[in-house]
Short mmCIF file of C-alpha atoms and ligand atoms in Angstrom, two decimals:
data_model
loop_
_atom_site.label_atom_id
_atom_site.label_comp_id
_atom_site.label_asym_id
_atom_site.label_seq_id
_atom_site.Cartn_x
_atom_site.Cartn_y
_atom_site.Cartn_z
CA UNK A 74 -11.85 135.47 -102.34
CA UNK A 75 -14.95 133.36 -101.75
CA UNK A 76 -17.32 132.47 -104.61
CA UNK A 77 -20.89 132.46 -103.32
CA UNK A 78 -23.34 130.79 -105.71
CA UNK A 79 -26.92 131.85 -105.07
CA UNK A 80 -25.59 134.76 -103.06
CA UNK A 81 -28.44 137.12 -103.98
CA UNK A 82 -30.99 134.77 -102.36
CA UNK A 83 -32.37 134.61 -98.85
CA UNK A 84 -29.70 132.73 -97.00
CA UNK A 85 -26.91 133.56 -99.46
CA UNK A 86 -27.33 137.33 -99.05
CA UNK A 87 -27.06 136.99 -95.20
CA UNK A 88 -23.93 134.83 -95.70
CA UNK A 89 -22.41 137.38 -98.06
CA UNK A 90 -22.99 140.03 -95.40
CA UNK A 91 -21.30 137.83 -92.75
CA UNK A 92 -18.36 137.10 -95.09
CA UNK A 93 -17.81 140.76 -95.86
CA UNK A 94 -18.02 141.63 -92.20
CA UNK A 95 -15.42 138.95 -91.48
CA UNK A 96 -13.03 140.62 -93.95
CA UNK A 97 -13.44 138.25 -96.94
CA UNK A 98 -13.60 139.35 -100.55
CA UNK A 99 -16.76 137.99 -102.13
CA UNK A 100 -17.82 137.16 -105.70
CA UNK A 101 -21.51 136.29 -106.11
CA UNK A 102 -22.80 134.10 -108.97
CA UNK A 103 -26.57 134.07 -109.27
CA UNK A 104 -28.98 133.79 -112.19
CA UNK A 105 -31.61 135.77 -110.18
CA UNK A 106 -34.32 133.18 -110.92
CA UNK A 107 -35.56 133.54 -107.34
CA UNK A 108 -33.95 136.72 -106.09
CA UNK A 109 -33.13 140.33 -106.75
CA UNK A 110 -29.86 142.19 -107.16
CA UNK A 111 -31.18 144.79 -104.70
CA UNK A 112 -30.40 142.34 -101.87
CA UNK A 113 -26.70 142.83 -102.65
CA UNK A 114 -27.08 146.64 -102.85
CA UNK A 115 -28.60 146.45 -99.34
CA UNK A 116 -25.67 144.31 -98.23
CA UNK A 117 -23.37 147.01 -99.57
CA UNK A 118 -25.28 149.62 -97.65
CA UNK A 119 -24.88 147.65 -94.45
CA UNK A 120 -21.22 146.72 -94.82
CA UNK A 121 -19.89 149.72 -96.80
CA UNK A 122 -18.48 147.16 -99.30
CA UNK A 123 -20.04 146.17 -102.60
CA UNK A 124 -19.79 142.44 -103.28
CA UNK A 125 -18.86 141.67 -106.88
CA UNK A 126 -21.76 140.23 -108.82
CA UNK A 127 -21.99 138.05 -111.90
CA UNK A 128 -25.37 137.21 -113.31
CA UNK A 129 -25.06 133.68 -114.57
CA UNK A 130 -25.90 130.08 -114.09
CA UNK A 131 -24.09 127.54 -111.92
CA UNK A 132 -24.75 124.94 -114.62
CA UNK A 133 -22.57 126.91 -117.03
CA UNK A 134 -19.16 125.20 -116.78
CA UNK A 135 -17.40 127.59 -119.23
CA UNK A 136 -18.54 130.59 -117.18
CA UNK A 137 -17.25 128.92 -114.03
CA UNK A 138 -13.86 128.26 -115.67
CA UNK A 139 -13.67 131.96 -116.60
CA UNK A 140 -14.49 133.07 -113.09
CA UNK A 141 -11.98 130.71 -111.48
CA UNK A 142 -9.30 131.90 -113.90
CA UNK A 143 -9.99 135.60 -113.43
CA UNK A 144 -10.47 135.85 -109.66
CA UNK A 145 -8.29 134.60 -106.79
CA UNK A 146 -11.00 132.29 -105.44
CA UNK A 147 -9.95 129.93 -102.67
CA UNK A 148 -13.27 128.36 -101.61
CA UNK A 149 -16.91 128.17 -102.62
CA UNK A 150 -20.15 128.49 -100.72
CA UNK A 151 -22.80 126.82 -102.81
CA UNK A 152 -26.35 128.11 -102.13
CA UNK A 153 -27.63 128.15 -105.74
CA UNK A 154 -30.53 125.77 -105.98
CA UNK A 155 -34.26 125.41 -106.21
CA UNK A 156 -36.19 124.78 -102.98
CA UNK A 157 -39.96 124.69 -103.40
CA UNK A 158 -41.16 121.23 -102.42
CA UNK A 159 -44.50 121.32 -104.37
CA UNK A 160 -42.82 122.69 -107.47
CA UNK A 161 -40.23 119.88 -107.30
CA UNK A 162 -43.05 117.37 -107.61
CA UNK A 163 -44.37 119.06 -110.71
CA UNK A 164 -40.96 119.79 -112.27
CA UNK A 165 -38.57 117.05 -111.10
CA UNK A 166 -36.16 117.38 -114.01
CA UNK A 167 -35.54 121.10 -113.30
CA UNK A 168 -34.87 120.24 -109.66
CA UNK A 169 -32.48 117.39 -110.30
CA UNK A 170 -30.76 119.38 -113.06
CA UNK A 171 -30.20 122.45 -110.90
CA UNK A 172 -29.54 120.87 -107.52
CA UNK A 173 -27.62 117.73 -108.57
CA UNK A 174 -26.21 118.42 -112.04
CA UNK A 175 -25.47 122.06 -111.04
CA UNK A 176 -23.42 120.85 -108.06
CA UNK A 177 -21.56 118.36 -110.27
CA UNK A 178 -20.76 121.08 -112.86
CA UNK A 179 -19.51 123.35 -110.09
CA UNK A 180 -17.26 120.60 -108.64
CA UNK A 181 -15.86 119.72 -112.04
CA UNK A 182 -14.90 123.35 -112.65
CA UNK A 183 -13.44 123.66 -109.11
CA UNK A 184 -11.26 120.60 -109.72
CA UNK A 185 -10.07 122.00 -113.07
CA UNK A 186 -9.09 125.22 -111.26
CA UNK A 187 -7.43 123.37 -108.37
CA UNK A 188 -9.97 124.73 -105.78
CA UNK A 189 -11.08 122.03 -103.32
CA UNK A 190 -12.89 123.77 -100.45
CA UNK A 191 -16.69 123.74 -100.59
CA UNK A 192 -19.51 124.59 -98.17
CA UNK A 193 -22.77 123.00 -99.35
CA UNK A 194 -26.36 123.96 -98.41
CA UNK A 195 -28.01 120.76 -97.35
CA UNK A 196 -31.16 120.27 -95.39
CA UNK A 197 -32.67 118.41 -92.46
CA UNK A 198 -35.02 116.99 -95.10
CA UNK A 199 -32.32 114.31 -95.81
CA UNK A 200 -33.18 112.65 -92.46
CA UNK A 201 -36.74 111.83 -93.65
CA UNK A 202 -39.06 110.77 -90.84
CA UNK A 203 -36.44 110.22 -88.19
CA UNK A 204 -37.58 108.07 -85.27
CA UNK A 205 -35.60 109.61 -82.46
CA UNK A 206 -35.33 113.25 -81.49
CA UNK A 207 -33.13 115.24 -81.35
CA UNK A 208 -31.49 114.33 -84.65
CA UNK A 209 -27.80 113.74 -84.62
CA UNK A 210 -25.57 113.75 -87.73
CA UNK A 211 -25.00 110.02 -87.40
CA UNK A 212 -28.73 109.29 -87.65
CA UNK A 213 -29.24 107.39 -90.88
CA UNK A 214 -30.55 109.49 -93.73
CA UNK A 215 -34.13 108.61 -94.65
CA UNK A 216 -36.13 108.55 -97.84
CA UNK A 217 -37.13 112.14 -98.64
CA UNK A 218 -40.74 112.25 -99.86
CA UNK A 219 -40.22 114.63 -102.78
CA UNK A 220 -37.76 115.37 -105.60
CA UNK A 221 -36.42 118.46 -103.75
CA UNK A 222 -35.39 116.36 -100.72
CA UNK A 223 -34.13 113.58 -102.97
CA UNK A 224 -32.00 116.05 -104.88
CA UNK A 225 -30.32 117.27 -101.68
CA UNK A 226 -29.57 113.70 -100.58
CA UNK A 227 -28.22 112.84 -104.05
CA UNK A 228 -25.96 115.94 -104.04
CA UNK A 229 -24.68 114.97 -100.59
CA UNK A 230 -23.89 111.47 -101.80
CA UNK A 231 -22.08 112.85 -104.88
CA UNK A 232 -19.97 115.08 -102.66
CA UNK A 233 -19.14 112.25 -100.24
CA UNK A 234 -18.02 110.02 -103.13
CA UNK A 235 -15.96 112.83 -104.57
CA UNK A 236 -14.18 113.47 -101.26
CA UNK A 237 -13.52 109.72 -100.92
CA UNK A 238 -11.98 109.66 -104.36
CA UNK A 239 -9.53 112.47 -103.85
CA UNK A 240 -8.02 113.60 -100.53
CA UNK A 241 -7.56 117.19 -101.69
CA UNK A 242 -11.28 117.89 -101.22
CA UNK A 243 -12.50 119.47 -98.01
CA UNK A 244 -16.34 119.68 -98.00
CA UNK A 245 -18.84 120.83 -95.39
CA UNK A 246 -22.38 119.48 -95.72
CA UNK A 247 -24.47 121.86 -93.62
CA UNK A 248 -27.90 120.48 -92.80
CA UNK A 249 -30.13 123.40 -92.11
CA UNK A 250 -33.18 123.02 -89.94
CA UNK A 251 -35.84 125.73 -90.50
CA UNK A 252 -34.20 129.10 -91.34
CA UNK A 253 -36.34 132.17 -90.54
CA UNK A 254 -35.85 135.78 -89.58
CA UNK A 255 -33.88 138.57 -91.25
CA UNK A 256 -30.89 140.79 -90.57
CA UNK A 257 -31.70 142.97 -87.59
CA UNK A 258 -31.59 146.11 -89.74
CA UNK A 259 -34.69 145.00 -91.66
CA UNK A 260 -32.83 145.80 -94.87
CA UNK A 261 -32.40 142.22 -96.09
CA UNK A 262 -34.75 139.30 -95.57
CA UNK A 263 -36.79 136.57 -97.25
CA UNK A 264 -38.67 137.68 -100.36
CA UNK A 265 -40.79 134.72 -101.51
CA UNK A 266 -42.12 134.61 -105.04
CA UNK A 267 -45.95 134.33 -105.12
CA UNK A 268 -47.84 132.69 -102.30
CA UNK A 269 -45.41 131.48 -99.65
CA UNK A 270 -45.19 127.77 -98.85
CA UNK A 271 -43.31 128.15 -95.60
CA UNK A 272 -44.84 128.93 -92.27
CA UNK A 273 -43.28 132.25 -91.26
CA UNK A 274 -43.51 134.02 -94.63
CA UNK A 275 -47.16 132.95 -94.74
CA UNK A 276 -47.86 134.23 -91.21
CA UNK A 277 -46.20 137.58 -92.18
CA UNK A 278 -48.55 137.95 -95.12
CA UNK A 279 -51.60 137.14 -92.96
CA UNK A 280 -50.49 139.76 -90.46
CA UNK A 281 -50.39 142.48 -93.20
CA UNK A 282 -53.63 141.11 -94.68
CA UNK A 283 -52.15 139.95 -97.95
CA UNK A 284 -53.60 136.54 -97.04
CA UNK A 285 -56.88 136.14 -95.19
CA UNK A 286 -55.88 133.50 -92.70
CA UNK A 287 -53.27 130.83 -91.87
CA UNK A 288 -54.08 127.21 -92.57
CA UNK A 289 -52.44 125.03 -89.95
CA UNK A 290 -51.70 121.73 -91.60
CA UNK A 291 -52.80 119.08 -89.15
CA UNK A 292 -53.95 119.29 -85.51
CA UNK A 293 -53.70 115.58 -84.83
CA UNK A 294 -49.95 114.86 -84.83
CA UNK A 295 -48.46 113.00 -81.90
CA UNK A 296 -46.92 116.26 -80.53
CA UNK A 297 -47.75 118.09 -77.33
CA UNK A 298 -50.53 120.20 -78.93
CA UNK A 299 -51.18 118.20 -82.08
CA UNK A 300 -49.43 120.61 -84.52
CA UNK A 301 -46.13 120.10 -86.25
CA UNK A 302 -42.89 120.83 -84.35
CA UNK A 303 -39.80 122.29 -86.04
CA UNK A 304 -36.41 123.73 -85.08
CA UNK A 305 -36.49 127.32 -86.28
CA UNK A 306 -33.08 129.01 -86.62
CA UNK A 307 -32.31 132.68 -87.15
CA UNK A 308 -30.81 133.22 -90.64
CA UNK A 309 -27.91 135.34 -89.15
CA UNK A 310 -26.96 132.44 -86.85
CA UNK A 311 -27.09 130.18 -89.94
CA UNK A 312 -24.84 132.64 -91.78
CA UNK A 313 -22.39 132.57 -88.91
CA UNK A 314 -22.36 128.79 -89.05
CA UNK A 315 -21.10 129.07 -92.65
CA UNK A 316 -18.22 131.33 -91.60
CA UNK A 317 -17.22 128.81 -88.89
CA UNK A 318 -17.47 125.92 -91.33
CA UNK A 319 -15.34 127.76 -93.89
CA UNK A 320 -12.63 128.39 -91.30
CA UNK A 321 -12.70 124.75 -90.29
CA UNK A 322 -12.32 123.58 -93.90
CA UNK A 323 -8.93 125.13 -94.01
CA UNK A 324 -7.88 122.72 -91.29
CA UNK A 325 -9.38 119.39 -92.32
CA UNK A 326 -9.84 117.17 -95.35
CA UNK A 327 -12.74 114.97 -96.46
CA UNK A 328 -16.44 115.45 -95.84
CA UNK A 329 -17.87 116.80 -92.56
CA UNK A 330 -21.56 116.94 -91.77
CA UNK A 331 -23.00 119.48 -89.35
CA UNK A 332 -26.53 120.19 -88.26
CA UNK A 333 -27.33 123.89 -88.03
CA UNK A 334 -30.29 124.18 -85.67
CA UNK A 335 -30.96 125.49 -82.21
CA UNK A 336 -31.92 122.15 -80.58
CA UNK A 337 -35.28 123.63 -79.57
CA UNK A 338 -38.57 122.67 -81.23
CA UNK A 339 -41.65 124.89 -81.47
CA UNK A 340 -45.12 123.81 -82.58
CA UNK A 341 -47.16 125.76 -85.16
CA UNK A 342 -49.52 126.92 -82.43
CA UNK A 343 -46.59 128.13 -80.29
CA UNK A 344 -45.30 130.03 -83.30
CA UNK A 345 -48.71 131.67 -83.83
CA UNK A 346 -48.91 132.76 -80.15
CA UNK A 347 -45.35 134.10 -80.07
CA UNK A 348 -45.95 135.93 -83.33
CA UNK A 349 -49.14 137.54 -82.03
CA UNK A 350 -47.33 138.68 -78.93
CA UNK A 351 -44.50 140.32 -80.86
CA UNK A 352 -46.57 141.93 -83.59
CA UNK A 353 -49.53 142.90 -81.41
CA UNK A 354 -51.78 141.60 -84.20
CA UNK A 355 -54.24 138.75 -84.05
CA UNK A 356 -53.42 136.05 -86.53
CA UNK A 357 -56.59 134.36 -87.82
CA UNK A 358 -56.07 130.61 -88.42
CA UNK A 359 -57.92 127.42 -88.95
CA UNK A 360 -56.72 123.87 -88.54
CA UNK A 361 -56.98 121.91 -91.77
CA UNK A 362 -55.88 118.49 -93.03
CA UNK A 363 -52.19 117.50 -92.84
CA UNK A 364 -50.01 118.59 -95.80
CA UNK A 365 -48.87 115.51 -97.75
CA UNK A 366 -45.18 114.69 -97.08
CA UNK A 367 -45.02 116.61 -93.82
CA UNK A 368 -43.47 114.95 -90.76
CA UNK A 369 -44.73 115.44 -87.19
CA UNK A 370 -41.59 116.76 -85.64
CA UNK A 371 -37.99 117.56 -86.35
CA UNK A 372 -35.32 119.22 -84.23
CA UNK A 373 -31.57 119.07 -84.16
CA UNK A 374 -28.89 117.98 -81.77
CA UNK A 375 -26.54 120.81 -82.63
CA UNK A 376 -23.74 119.71 -80.26
CA UNK A 377 -21.40 118.49 -83.02
CA UNK A 378 -21.28 121.97 -84.57
CA UNK A 379 -20.92 123.45 -81.07
CA UNK A 380 -17.89 121.33 -80.31
CA UNK A 381 -16.21 121.16 -83.69
CA UNK A 382 -17.04 124.60 -85.06
CA UNK A 383 -17.33 126.53 -81.78
CA UNK A 384 -20.67 127.67 -83.24
CA UNK A 385 -23.86 128.23 -81.31
CA UNK A 386 -27.23 129.62 -82.37
CA UNK A 387 -27.45 132.70 -80.23
CA UNK A 388 -30.73 134.34 -81.24
CA UNK A 389 -33.99 133.21 -79.63
CA UNK A 390 -37.46 132.90 -81.10
CA UNK A 391 -38.32 136.43 -80.05
CA UNK A 392 -35.38 137.81 -82.11
CA UNK A 393 -36.28 135.62 -85.10
CA UNK A 394 -39.86 136.84 -85.15
CA UNK A 395 -39.13 140.49 -84.34
CA UNK A 396 -36.48 140.66 -87.05
CA UNK A 397 -38.76 138.99 -89.64
CA UNK A 398 -41.55 141.42 -88.72
CA UNK A 399 -39.24 144.45 -89.05
CA UNK A 400 -38.22 143.23 -92.52
CA UNK A 401 -41.87 142.72 -93.49
CA UNK A 402 -42.97 146.17 -92.23
CA UNK A 403 -40.11 147.96 -93.92
CA UNK A 404 -40.48 146.08 -97.23
CA UNK A 405 -44.14 145.26 -97.70
CA UNK A 406 -43.45 144.28 -101.35
CA UNK A 407 -40.03 142.73 -100.69
CA UNK A 408 -37.28 144.01 -102.91
CA UNK A 409 -39.74 145.62 -105.31
CA UNK A 410 -39.01 148.85 -103.36
CA UNK A 411 -36.73 151.23 -105.24
CA UNK A 412 -35.44 153.02 -102.17
CA UNK A 413 -33.93 151.60 -99.01
CA UNK A 414 -36.68 151.72 -96.44
CA UNK A 415 -36.75 153.65 -93.15
CA UNK A 416 -35.74 151.83 -89.99
CA UNK A 417 -38.71 150.41 -88.08
CA UNK A 418 -38.78 149.78 -84.30
CA UNK A 419 -40.14 146.41 -83.24
CA UNK A 420 -40.51 144.70 -79.90
P1 NAD B 754 -33.27 131.25 -102.43
O1 NAD B 754 -34.15 130.80 -103.53
O2 NAD B 754 -33.60 132.53 -101.76
O3 NAD B 754 -31.74 131.31 -102.91
C1 NAD B 754 -31.24 130.46 -103.90
C2 NAD B 754 -30.52 131.38 -104.89
O4 NAD B 754 -29.97 130.56 -105.96
C3 NAD B 754 -31.46 132.40 -105.57
O5 NAD B 754 -30.88 133.65 -105.53
C4 NAD B 754 -31.55 131.91 -107.00
O6 NAD B 754 -31.75 132.94 -107.90
C5 NAD B 754 -30.23 131.20 -107.19
N1 NAD B 754 -30.23 130.14 -108.20
C6 NAD B 754 -31.13 129.14 -108.40
N2 NAD B 754 -30.74 128.37 -109.42
C7 NAD B 754 -29.59 128.89 -109.90
C8 NAD B 754 -28.71 128.52 -110.94
N3 NAD B 754 -29.00 127.46 -111.73
N4 NAD B 754 -27.59 129.25 -111.15
C9 NAD B 754 -27.33 130.33 -110.35
N5 NAD B 754 -28.11 130.74 -109.35
C10 NAD B 754 -29.23 130.04 -109.14
O7 NAD B 754 -33.22 130.08 -101.36
P2 NAD B 754 -32.54 130.05 -99.93
O8 NAD B 754 -33.66 129.83 -98.92
O9 NAD B 754 -31.61 131.15 -99.74
O10 NAD B 754 -31.77 128.65 -100.02
C11 NAD B 754 -30.38 128.60 -100.29
C12 NAD B 754 -29.92 127.13 -100.31
O11 NAD B 754 -30.23 126.54 -99.04
C13 NAD B 754 -30.68 126.31 -101.35
O12 NAD B 754 -29.79 125.38 -101.91
C14 NAD B 754 -31.75 125.56 -100.56
O13 NAD B 754 -32.11 124.36 -101.11
C15 NAD B 754 -31.01 125.36 -99.22
N6 NAD B 754 -31.91 125.17 -98.07
C16 NAD B 754 -32.89 126.17 -97.78
C17 NAD B 754 -33.73 125.98 -96.72
C18 NAD B 754 -34.80 126.97 -96.41
O14 NAD B 754 -35.74 126.63 -95.66
N7 NAD B 754 -34.73 128.20 -96.90
C19 NAD B 754 -33.61 124.79 -95.90
C20 NAD B 754 -32.64 123.88 -96.18
C21 NAD B 754 -31.78 124.09 -97.31
N1 UFG B 755 -47.21 124.95 -91.83
C1 UFG B 755 -48.53 125.27 -91.63
N2 UFG B 755 -49.09 126.15 -92.47
C2 UFG B 755 -48.44 126.73 -93.52
C3 UFG B 755 -47.10 126.40 -93.73
C4 UFG B 755 -46.49 125.49 -92.84
O1 UFG B 755 -49.19 124.77 -90.72
O2 UFG B 755 -49.05 127.53 -94.25
C5 UFG B 755 -46.54 124.01 -90.90
C6 UFG B 755 -46.01 122.75 -91.54
O3 UFG B 755 -47.04 121.76 -91.60
C7 UFG B 755 -44.83 122.42 -90.60
C8 UFG B 755 -44.37 123.75 -90.15
O4 UFG B 755 -45.44 124.66 -90.35
O5 UFG B 755 -45.37 121.69 -89.45
C9 UFG B 755 -43.13 124.23 -90.90
O6 UFG B 755 -43.44 124.21 -92.30
P1 UFG B 755 -42.51 124.91 -93.39
O7 UFG B 755 -43.15 124.73 -94.71
O8 UFG B 755 -42.18 126.29 -92.95
O9 UFG B 755 -41.14 124.07 -93.30
P2 UFG B 755 -40.85 122.53 -93.48
O10 UFG B 755 -40.39 122.02 -92.16
O11 UFG B 755 -41.95 121.79 -94.14
O12 UFG B 755 -39.63 122.56 -94.50
C10 UFG B 755 -38.56 123.48 -94.41
C11 UFG B 755 -38.10 123.83 -95.80
C12 UFG B 755 -37.49 122.61 -96.48
C13 UFG B 755 -36.42 122.03 -95.63
C14 UFG B 755 -36.96 121.73 -94.23
C15 UFG B 755 -35.87 121.22 -93.33
O13 UFG B 755 -39.15 124.34 -96.59
O14 UFG B 755 -36.89 123.05 -97.70
O15 UFG B 755 -37.52 122.90 -93.66
O16 UFG B 755 -34.80 122.09 -93.37
F1 UFG B 755 -35.99 120.92 -96.16
#
């Protein structure tokens, strides 16, 4: 059985689906501070199997002890964390406590239970403003410009030191680039709280007129059209990367770092044009000042994961945007719907 912390959230729910489809038993631990239980009901609808769910906090060591004693858990996928960059500047203690101390509490409980296999959600943010593209895993980590990024780097460092101290640990640090999209059914997807910070959720809300227009942060970057370039990756490809990493952990000890990206960068303007083409809707935008802390460009060299995990991002930008749009149309208010929505044809 795999314990999935944060499994009701955006990426976690897609990973739970992939785990169930691969034949694993799953136990989800989530305090629902940024998610809904309905995501797991939808996963059950899609897979015909209900993942077990415990509402609780990853910082609660006694609860973790109880779970590890009660269930035959062999490995942990650790998604639980806070991820809003702006909020992390305003509430640094909450971010360090959840993302760093939460990870420490989890590892302490795992060690007490004799469980040493861990897949950790890291981020390309740990590279900071990398000078050369594409980014390989051996590029030095940079200085993240906000407490969220710092907390991910600190958690990575804690996990590296832990694995160095005890050879029983086998830990995957998965550095995600920019996860977008939704399961192709449109039944599970990203359900941001309040006004979205990230590009695609914001574009989706502009397209359904919940926001008047998109602000493009900066038109004067040293990129081919002046707007920021990122490596967007389909959330189902990302979920599959976790399955591959988990399988690999059974075969190796120590810490391994893998980039999960496509290797292809798209600018904000390219995203807008592709989105308009897929949705058939005009996306009003204006170019405004740069967002503090943003970098000009960031894309992965994913070849290490390709070689070592036999993993490849298979879905292209069209699939990412079409699937996200299907999710948005079927669930205009996210998981606040009581009923599972009807299927929607897109693209
Ligand atoms: P999300 O907010 O949708 O999911 C995180 C889940 O963790 C939520 O369900 C939330 O309720 C839960 N959670 C938060 N604090 C908890 C706690 N103390 N105890 C138990 N549960 C708790 O976010 P996501 O996009 O699915 O991100 C998952 C992980 O991936 C996070 O660690 C995030 O930092 C990391 N990550 C995300 C991105 C991205 O762009 N989405 C990029 C890189 C890394
Ligand atoms: N952007 C806009 N307007 C918006 C939102 C974003 O122009 O309303 C631009 C940004 O300036 C950037 C690009 O769109 O050029 C992508 O921005 P996102 O906010 O979607 O994503 P980031 O690359 O800033 O950060 C994301 C996650 C981080 C994670 C990082 C790397 O939010 O948590 O990817 O994985 F660390």
